[in-house]
Amino acid sequence: MYRGKRLLSAAVVLAHLSSNVLPTHAFPQDVSIGKPPSEDEHSPVRDAGAHHIIRECINTTSADGTFYIKSSGDGSTETCGLYLFSDANNIIEVQLNYVSVPCHTGGRVALVDGWEMMGELWPSPSDHGRPVEERTIELCGTAPPPRPFVSEQNAVLLQYRLPAAGSALSVRVRHLPNPRPCNQLMDGTTEVFSLRNFGQRRNCTLFSMSPVEVQVLPFRVGAPLTGGGRRTRAALTSTKCARRGWPDFVELGEATGLDTDRSAAVSRRLCGISSSAGPPESVCGMFVTRLVSSGLFDNHVLVRARLLPFQQMLSLCAADYGLDDQQLEESLKDYSW
């Protein structure tokens, strides 16, 4: 993990998370690692069966299969990234099959359990099951790791710096089922998300990097599964949860970066039991729903969340994007909406 390196702007990811490719700098036309099928030379990521040839510095994709990456040969020391994500109920396995990245040239390859952007990490340190230092491997040379790298959630980042001509690598990516998903990156296809701690002391976070409409569905947080003579807690406001010192709650709010420990602004906090759905709300920026659990209860909350369609996003968020009425109309016209 290359600390202090600017990987990509939040605005770019915000606008294009649901796309397969985030184009920036072009890679060469030929890739000589193995024998992938022929590809369209104009496509930055070509999906031909289970093979993908990377031609751009920054990409985000939900595809699996084998990815081939080769140095541009221009001596660039820019750190590039392949942002992998999957369905919310999956984890991701990454196996480095081939590595030819000379150490003496400054070449490096790193795998991050989660996503890193502009020095911030998701899931944040307090939300992940492992320490930060155990969530990353970094290497160079010609020896790939003997074991695959497996994430704890549906997001993994492959970072690489290939300044020397001829430097190259190939990686195999597989999406595997996660029977107990905790931290979840919105994938653009799932609409109802389940956050549950299964009685463990841990936080679980649903994170959206794009404008979203979100609605809290029935939940049980900080309350026993059975009566057992204990008083049932009614659904409470954030003020009452904090005032009564109950350690388990679900909080919702906007975020300005990936590290929700530092950047999330909590708008409301809920605890107790609710059998009904709350009102839907639309958010123009990044949005986080975090289930905080002490381990004393088996907490469970359902959240309905959907990415806003482009037209609705522009109409709702025009002021946030600094667009006046005329610019908004022109933007919608450009996209034939």
GROMACS .gro file of C-alpha atoms in nm:
model
  337
    1MET     CA    1   0.000   0.000   0.000
    2TYR     CA    2   0.156   0.326  -0.108
    3ARG     CA    3   0.077   0.585   0.153
    4GLY     CA    4   0.049   0.943   0.038
    5LYS     CA    5  -0.009   0.851  -0.326
    6ARG     CA    6  -0.312   1.010  -0.489
    7LEU     CA    7  -0.491   0.728  -0.667
    8LEU     CA    8  -0.803   0.892  -0.803
    9SER     CA    9  -1.042   1.166  -0.705
   10ALA     CA   10  -1.358   1.095  -0.511
   11ALA     CA   11  -1.557   1.277  -0.778
   12VAL     CA   12  -1.444   1.033  -1.047
   13VAL     CA   13  -1.541   0.726  -0.845
   14LEU     CA   14  -1.863   0.894  -0.735
   15ALA     CA   15  -1.970   0.950  -1.093
   16HIS     CA   16  -1.860   0.617  -1.238
   17LEU     CA   17  -1.875   0.349  -0.970
   18SER     CA   18  -2.145   0.159  -1.159
   19SER     CA   19  -1.932   0.154  -1.477
   20ASN     CA   20  -1.676  -0.114  -1.551
   21VAL     CA   21  -1.397   0.122  -1.647
   22LEU     CA   22  -1.255   0.451  -1.526
   23PRO     CA   23  -1.029   0.561  -1.815
   24THR     CA   24  -0.717   0.769  -1.756
   25HIS     CA   25  -0.375   0.697  -1.913
   26ALA     CA   26  -0.351   0.456  -2.207
   27PHE     CA   27  -0.146   0.138  -2.190
   28PRO     CA   28   0.032  -0.016  -2.492
   29GLN     CA   29  -0.154  -0.223  -2.747
   30ASP     CA   30   0.036  -0.547  -2.687
   31VAL     CA   31   0.033  -0.765  -2.376
   32SER     CA   32   0.263  -1.065  -2.379
   33ILE     CA   33   0.177  -1.240  -2.051
   34GLY     CA   34   0.040  -1.580  -2.141
   35LYS     CA   35  -0.189  -1.603  -2.441
   36PRO     CA   36  -0.512  -1.412  -2.384
   37PRO     CA   37  -0.760  -1.404  -2.672
   38SER     CA   38  -0.749  -1.125  -2.928
   39GLU     CA   39  -0.912  -0.802  -2.811
   40ASP     CA   40  -1.054  -0.477  -2.942
   41GLU     CA   41  -0.758  -0.242  -2.938
   42HIS     CA   42  -0.979   0.052  -2.844
   43SER     CA   43  -1.118  -0.113  -2.529
   44PRO     CA   44  -0.933  -0.035  -2.202
   45VAL     CA   45  -1.063  -0.357  -2.048
   46ARG     CA   46  -1.156  -0.628  -2.291
   47ASP     CA   47  -1.379  -0.907  -2.160
   48ALA     CA   48  -1.320  -1.213  -2.376
   49GLY     CA   49  -1.454  -1.506  -2.180
   50ALA     CA   50  -1.254  -1.509  -1.856
   51HIS     CA   51  -0.968  -1.289  -1.982
   52HIS     CA   52  -0.928  -0.912  -1.943
   53ILE     CA   53  -0.646  -0.695  -2.074
   54ILE     CA   54  -0.592  -0.378  -1.872
   55ARG     CA   55  -0.491  -0.072  -2.072
   56GLU     CA   56  -0.577   0.209  -1.832
   57CYS     CA   57  -0.417   0.324  -1.509
   58ILE     CA   58  -0.737   0.334  -1.302
   59ASN     CA   59  -1.013   0.078  -1.349
   60THR     CA   60  -1.306  -0.044  -1.145
   61THR     CA   61  -1.479  -0.368  -1.237
   62SER     CA   62  -1.708  -0.640  -1.106
   63ALA     CA   63  -1.574  -0.895  -1.356
   64ASP     CA   64  -1.392  -1.210  -1.253
   65GLY     CA   65  -1.140  -1.414  -1.451
   66THR     CA   66  -0.778  -1.341  -1.537
   67PHE     CA   67  -0.643  -0.987  -1.573
   68TYR     CA   68  -0.327  -0.903  -1.768
   69ILE     CA   69  -0.129  -0.586  -1.696
   70LYS     CA   70   0.189  -0.463  -1.865
   71SER     CA   71   0.409  -0.157  -1.819
   72SER     CA   72   0.365   0.130  -2.063
   73GLY     CA   73   0.742   0.137  -2.094
   74ASP     CA   74   0.771   0.514  -2.052
   75GLY     CA   75   0.933   0.501  -1.707
   76SER     CA   76   0.625   0.637  -1.532
   77THR     CA   77   0.630   0.602  -1.153
   78GLU     CA   78   0.255   0.661  -1.123
   79THR     CA   79   0.071   0.423  -0.892
   80CYS     CA   80  -0.223   0.261  -1.070
   81GLY     CA   81  -0.518   0.071  -0.929
   82LEU     CA   82  -0.762  -0.202  -1.024
   83TYR     CA   83  -1.065  -0.155  -0.797
   84LEU     CA   84  -1.249  -0.487  -0.774
   85PHE     CA   85  -1.598  -0.528  -0.634
   86SER     CA   86  -1.867  -0.794  -0.633
   87ASP     CA   87  -2.220  -0.861  -0.512
   88ALA     CA   88  -2.280  -0.758  -0.152
   89ASN     CA   89  -2.299  -1.123  -0.039
   90ASN     CA   90  -1.961  -1.216  -0.187
   91ILE     CA   91  -1.595  -1.200  -0.097
   92ILE     CA   92  -1.313  -1.177  -0.353
   93GLU     CA   93  -1.017  -1.409  -0.401
   94VAL     CA   94  -0.714  -1.275  -0.590
   95GLN     CA   95  -0.429  -1.501  -0.699
   96LEU     CA   96  -0.116  -1.345  -0.849
   97ASN     CA   97  -0.025  -1.597  -1.121
   98TYR     CA   98   0.265  -1.413  -1.282
   99VAL     CA   99   0.485  -1.131  -1.153
  100SER     CA  100   0.778  -0.966  -1.330
  101VAL     CA  101   0.827  -0.638  -1.143
  102PRO     CA  102   1.197  -0.552  -1.081
  103CYS     CA  103   1.251  -0.417  -0.731
  104HIS     CA  104   1.554  -0.201  -0.820
  105THR     CA  105   1.346   0.006  -1.065
  106GLY     CA  106   1.094   0.104  -0.796
  107GLY     CA  107   0.831  -0.137  -0.922
  108ARG     CA  108   0.577  -0.255  -0.667
  109VAL     CA  109   0.257  -0.458  -0.646
  110ALA     CA  110   0.017  -0.443  -0.351
  111LEU     CA  111  -0.314  -0.602  -0.259
  112VAL     CA  112  -0.547  -0.425  -0.016
  113ASP     CA  113  -0.836  -0.590   0.169
  114GLY     CA  114  -1.088  -0.317   0.090
  115TRP     CA  115  -1.043   0.003  -0.110
  116GLU     CA  116  -0.787   0.278  -0.059
  117MET     CA  117  -0.827   0.624  -0.208
  118MET     CA  118  -0.639   0.946  -0.135
  119GLY     CA  119  -0.485   0.796   0.179
  120GLU     CA  120  -0.817   0.671   0.320
  121LEU     CA  121  -0.918   0.309   0.365
  122TRP     CA  122  -1.257   0.138   0.349
  123PRO     CA  123  -1.368  -0.044   0.555
  124SER     CA  124  -1.229   0.191   0.817
  125PRO     CA  125  -1.000   0.044   1.087
  126SER     CA  126  -1.278   0.026   1.348
  127ASP     CA  127  -1.511  -0.158   1.108
  128HIS     CA  128  -1.274  -0.429   0.984
  129GLY     CA  129  -1.198  -0.757   1.154
  130ARG     CA  130  -0.821  -0.733   1.104
  131PRO     CA  131  -0.556  -0.469   1.186
  132VAL     CA  132  -0.457  -0.239   0.899
  133GLU     CA  133  -0.108  -0.394   0.872
  134GLU     CA  134  -0.263  -0.738   0.815
  135ARG     CA  135  -0.492  -0.617   0.539
  136THR     CA  136  -0.217  -0.547   0.285
  137ILE     CA  137   0.058  -0.739   0.113
  138GLU     CA  138   0.326  -0.568  -0.095
  139LEU     CA  139   0.585  -0.729  -0.320
  140CYS     CA  140   0.819  -0.697  -0.614
  141GLY     CA  141   1.047  -0.934  -0.805
  142THR     CA  142   0.939  -1.249  -0.988
  143ALA     CA  143   0.792  -1.473  -0.716
  144PRO     CA  144   0.413  -1.455  -0.674
  145PRO     CA  145   0.266  -1.532  -0.330
  146PRO     CA  146   0.202  -1.905  -0.278
  147ARG     CA  147  -0.150  -1.850  -0.147
  148PRO     CA  148  -0.441  -1.645  -0.284
  149PHE     CA  149  -0.539  -1.318  -0.118
  150VAL     CA  150  -0.896  -1.333   0.017
  151SER     CA  151  -1.097  -1.030   0.125
  152GLU     CA  152  -1.340  -1.005   0.415
  153GLN     CA  153  -1.596  -0.810   0.208
  154ASN     CA  154  -1.697  -0.750  -0.154
  155ALA     CA  155  -1.414  -0.508  -0.238
  156VAL     CA  156  -1.040  -0.548  -0.305
  157LEU     CA  157  -0.780  -0.312  -0.450
  158LEU     CA  158  -0.485  -0.420  -0.664
  159GLN     CA  159  -0.223  -0.143  -0.677
  160TYR     CA  160   0.078  -0.150  -0.903
  161ARG     CA  161   0.369   0.066  -1.014
  162LEU     CA  162   0.550  -0.057  -1.326
  163PRO     CA  163   0.817   0.194  -1.435
  164ALA     CA  164   1.046  -0.052  -1.616
  165ALA     CA  165   0.974  -0.158  -1.972
  166GLY     CA  166   0.866  -0.522  -1.983
  167SER     CA  167   0.730  -0.525  -1.627
  168ALA     CA  168   0.407  -0.723  -1.617
  169LEU     CA  169   0.172  -0.926  -1.402
  170SER     CA  170  -0.137  -1.140  -1.431
  171VAL     CA  171  -0.396  -1.205  -1.162
  172ARG     CA  172  -0.688  -1.444  -1.134
  173VAL     CA  173  -0.999  -1.309  -0.964
  174ARG     CA  174  -1.281  -1.521  -0.824
  175HIS     CA  175  -1.602  -1.416  -0.649
  176LEU     CA  176  -1.693  -1.647  -0.361
  177PRO     CA  177  -2.011  -1.660  -0.150
  178ASN     CA  178  -1.995  -1.496   0.192
  179PRO     CA  179  -2.237  -1.668   0.433
  180ARG     CA  180  -2.209  -1.387   0.690
  181PRO     CA  181  -2.156  -1.055   0.510
  182CYS     CA  182  -2.077  -0.762   0.736
  183ASN     CA  183  -1.916  -0.468   0.555
  184GLN     CA  184  -2.074  -0.417   0.214
  185LEU     CA  185  -2.000  -0.182  -0.074
  186MET     CA  186  -2.310  -0.099  -0.275
  187ASP     CA  187  -2.276  -0.286  -0.603
  188GLY     CA  188  -2.549  -0.115  -0.805
  189THR     CA  189  -2.761  -0.431  -0.839
  190THR     CA  190  -2.861  -0.531  -0.484
  191GLU     CA  191  -3.147  -0.324  -0.338
  192VAL     CA  192  -3.205  -0.471   0.009
  193PHE     CA  193  -2.901  -0.513   0.232
  194SER     CA  194  -2.879  -0.706   0.558
  195LEU     CA  195  -2.645  -0.583   0.832
  196ARG     CA  196  -2.603  -0.834   1.115
  197ASN     CA  197  -2.333  -0.894   1.376
  198PHE     CA  198  -2.435  -1.255   1.462
  199GLY     CA  199  -2.375  -1.179   1.829
  200GLN     CA  200  -2.016  -1.064   1.775
  201ARG     CA  201  -1.851  -0.747   1.899
  202ARG     CA  202  -1.795  -0.567   1.569
  203ASN     CA  203  -1.923  -0.297   1.339
  204CYS     CA  204  -2.085  -0.362   1.001
  205THR     CA  205  -2.109  -0.087   0.741
  206LEU     CA  206  -2.303  -0.040   0.418
  207PHE     CA  207  -2.121   0.218   0.206
  208SER     CA  208  -2.233   0.397  -0.109
  209MET     CA  209  -1.999   0.616  -0.312
  210SER     CA  210  -2.275   0.745  -0.541
  211PRO     CA  211  -2.597   0.944  -0.479
  212VAL     CA  212  -2.849   0.706  -0.330
  213GLU     CA  213  -3.204   0.674  -0.199
  214VAL     CA  214  -3.195   0.489   0.132
  215GLN     CA  215  -3.466   0.356   0.365
  216VAL     CA  216  -3.428   0.175   0.696
  217LEU     CA  217  -3.653  -0.132   0.710
  218PRO     CA  218  -3.745  -0.333   1.025
  219PHE     CA  219  -3.459  -0.370   1.272
  220ARG     CA  220  -3.367  -0.514   1.609
  221VAL     CA  221  -3.065  -0.344   1.761
  222GLY     CA  222  -2.968  -0.367   2.130
  223ALA     CA  223  -3.265  -0.590   2.215
  224PRO     CA  224  -3.282  -0.963   2.303
  225LEU     CA  225  -3.411  -1.214   2.049
  226THR     CA  226  -3.653  -1.357   2.307
  227GLY     CA  227  -3.833  -1.198   2.599
  228GLY     CA  228  -3.682  -1.398   2.882
  229GLY     CA  229  -3.826  -1.154   3.136
  230ARG     CA  230  -3.626  -0.864   2.999
  231ARG     CA  231  -3.797  -0.540   2.910
  232THR     CA  232  -3.831  -0.484   2.536
  233ARG     CA  233  -3.688  -0.159   2.407
  234ALA     CA  234  -3.905   0.044   2.177
  235ALA     CA  235  -3.752   0.218   1.876
  236LEU     CA  236  -3.576   0.526   2.012
  237THR     CA  237  -3.435   0.848   1.877
  238SER     CA  238  -3.065   0.914   1.860
  239THR     CA  239  -3.082   1.144   2.164
  240LYS     CA  240  -3.235   0.873   2.381
  241CYS     CA  241  -2.991   0.605   2.262
  242ALA     CA  242  -2.694   0.821   2.354
  243ARG     CA  243  -2.850   0.954   2.674
  244ARG     CA  244  -2.926   0.607   2.810
  245GLY     CA  245  -2.578   0.483   2.727
  246TRP     CA  246  -2.686   0.186   2.517
  247PRO     CA  247  -2.378   0.061   2.329
  248ASP     CA  248  -2.561  -0.097   2.033
  249PHE     CA  249  -2.716   0.121   1.762
  250VAL     CA  250  -2.738   0.182   1.389
  251GLU     CA  251  -2.627   0.519   1.258
  252LEU     CA  252  -2.681   0.686   0.923
  253GLY     CA  253  -2.501   0.979   0.768
  254GLU     CA  254  -2.307   1.125   0.479
  255ALA     CA  255  -1.932   1.083   0.434
  256THR     CA  256  -1.667   1.286   0.257
  257GLY     CA  257  -1.416   1.002   0.213
  258LEU     CA  258  -1.358   0.629   0.242
  259ASP     CA  259  -1.249   0.640   0.606
  260THR     CA  260  -1.589   0.664   0.769
  261ASP     CA  261  -1.425   0.685   1.113
  262ARG     CA  262  -1.299   1.031   1.023
  263SER     CA  263  -1.533   1.158   0.754
  264ALA     CA  264  -1.884   1.040   0.840
  265ALA     CA  265  -2.130   1.300   0.969
  266VAL     CA  266  -2.402   1.110   1.157
  267SER     CA  267  -2.750   1.244   1.083
  268ARG     CA  268  -2.948   1.003   1.301
  269ARG     CA  269  -2.901   0.708   1.532
  270LEU     CA  270  -3.151   0.429   1.601
  271CYS     CA  271  -3.174   0.148   1.853
  272GLY     CA  272  -3.436  -0.087   1.996
  273ILE     CA  273  -3.695  -0.267   1.785
  274SER     CA  274  -3.895  -0.146   1.488
  275SER     CA  275  -4.130  -0.359   1.279
  276SER     CA  276  -4.204  -0.090   1.021
  277ALA     CA  277  -4.004   0.080   0.749
  278GLY     CA  278  -3.882   0.433   0.794
  279PRO     CA  279  -3.923   0.711   0.537
  280PRO     CA  280  -3.695   0.702   0.229
  281GLU     CA  281  -3.438   0.979   0.192
  282SER     CA  282  -3.215   1.079  -0.097
  283VAL     CA  283  -2.851   1.171  -0.044
  284CYS     CA  284  -2.629   1.344  -0.300
  285GLY     CA  285  -2.290   1.247  -0.157
  286MET     CA  286  -2.134   0.934  -0.016
  287PHE     CA  287  -2.359   0.762   0.235
  288VAL     CA  288  -2.288   0.522   0.520
  289THR     CA  289  -2.514   0.301   0.733
  290ARG     CA  290  -2.318   0.155   1.024
  291LEU     CA  291  -2.433  -0.109   1.271
  292VAL     CA  292  -2.234  -0.073   1.595
  293SER     CA  293  -2.245  -0.385   1.816
  294SER     CA  294  -2.109  -0.455   2.162
  295GLY     CA  295  -2.145  -0.833   2.133
  296LEU     CA  296  -2.420  -0.844   2.394
  297PHE     CA  297  -2.698  -0.878   2.136
  298ASP     CA  298  -2.762  -1.037   1.799
  299ASN     CA  299  -2.835  -0.718   1.605
  300HIS     CA  300  -3.000  -0.711   1.265
  301VAL     CA  301  -3.110  -0.426   1.039
  302LEU     CA  302  -3.242  -0.431   0.684
  303VAL     CA  303  -3.172  -0.136   0.457
  304ARG     CA  304  -3.322  -0.067   0.117
  305ALA     CA  305  -3.084   0.138  -0.095
  306ARG     CA  306  -3.074   0.215  -0.465
  307LEU     CA  307  -2.845   0.427  -0.677
  308LEU     CA  308  -3.023   0.734  -0.811
  309PRO     CA  309  -3.080   0.734  -1.189
  310PHE     CA  310  -2.864   0.992  -1.364
  311GLN     CA  311  -3.149   1.230  -1.443
  312GLN     CA  312  -3.281   1.221  -1.087
  313MET     CA  313  -2.930   1.258  -0.951
  314LEU     CA  314  -2.865   1.572  -1.155
  315SER     CA  315  -3.205   1.725  -1.075
  316LEU     CA  316  -3.175   1.656  -0.704
  317CYS     CA  317  -2.807   1.733  -0.666
  318ALA     CA  318  -2.762   2.023  -0.909
  319ALA     CA  319  -2.684   2.269  -0.630
  320ASP     CA  320  -2.432   2.030  -0.476
  321TYR     CA  321  -2.259   1.999  -0.814
  322GLY     CA  322  -2.262   2.375  -0.868
  323LEU     CA  323  -2.502   2.363  -1.166
  324ASP     CA  324  -2.751   2.639  -1.238
  325ASP     CA  325  -3.082   2.571  -1.418
  326GLN     CA  326  -2.936   2.627  -1.763
  327GLN     CA  327  -2.637   2.402  -1.700
  328LEU     CA  328  -2.868   2.135  -1.560
  329GLU     CA  329  -3.089   2.149  -1.869
  330GLU     CA  330  -2.785   2.125  -2.097
  331SER     CA  331  -2.647   1.831  -1.902
  332LEU     CA  332  -2.973   1.639  -1.930
  333LYS     CA  333  -2.995   1.723  -2.301
  334ASP     CA  334  -2.643   1.592  -2.357
  335TYR     CA  335  -2.748   1.255  -2.215
  336SER     CA  336  -3.076   1.251  -2.417
  337TRP     CA  337  -3.293   1.258  -2.103
   0.00000   0.00000   0.00000
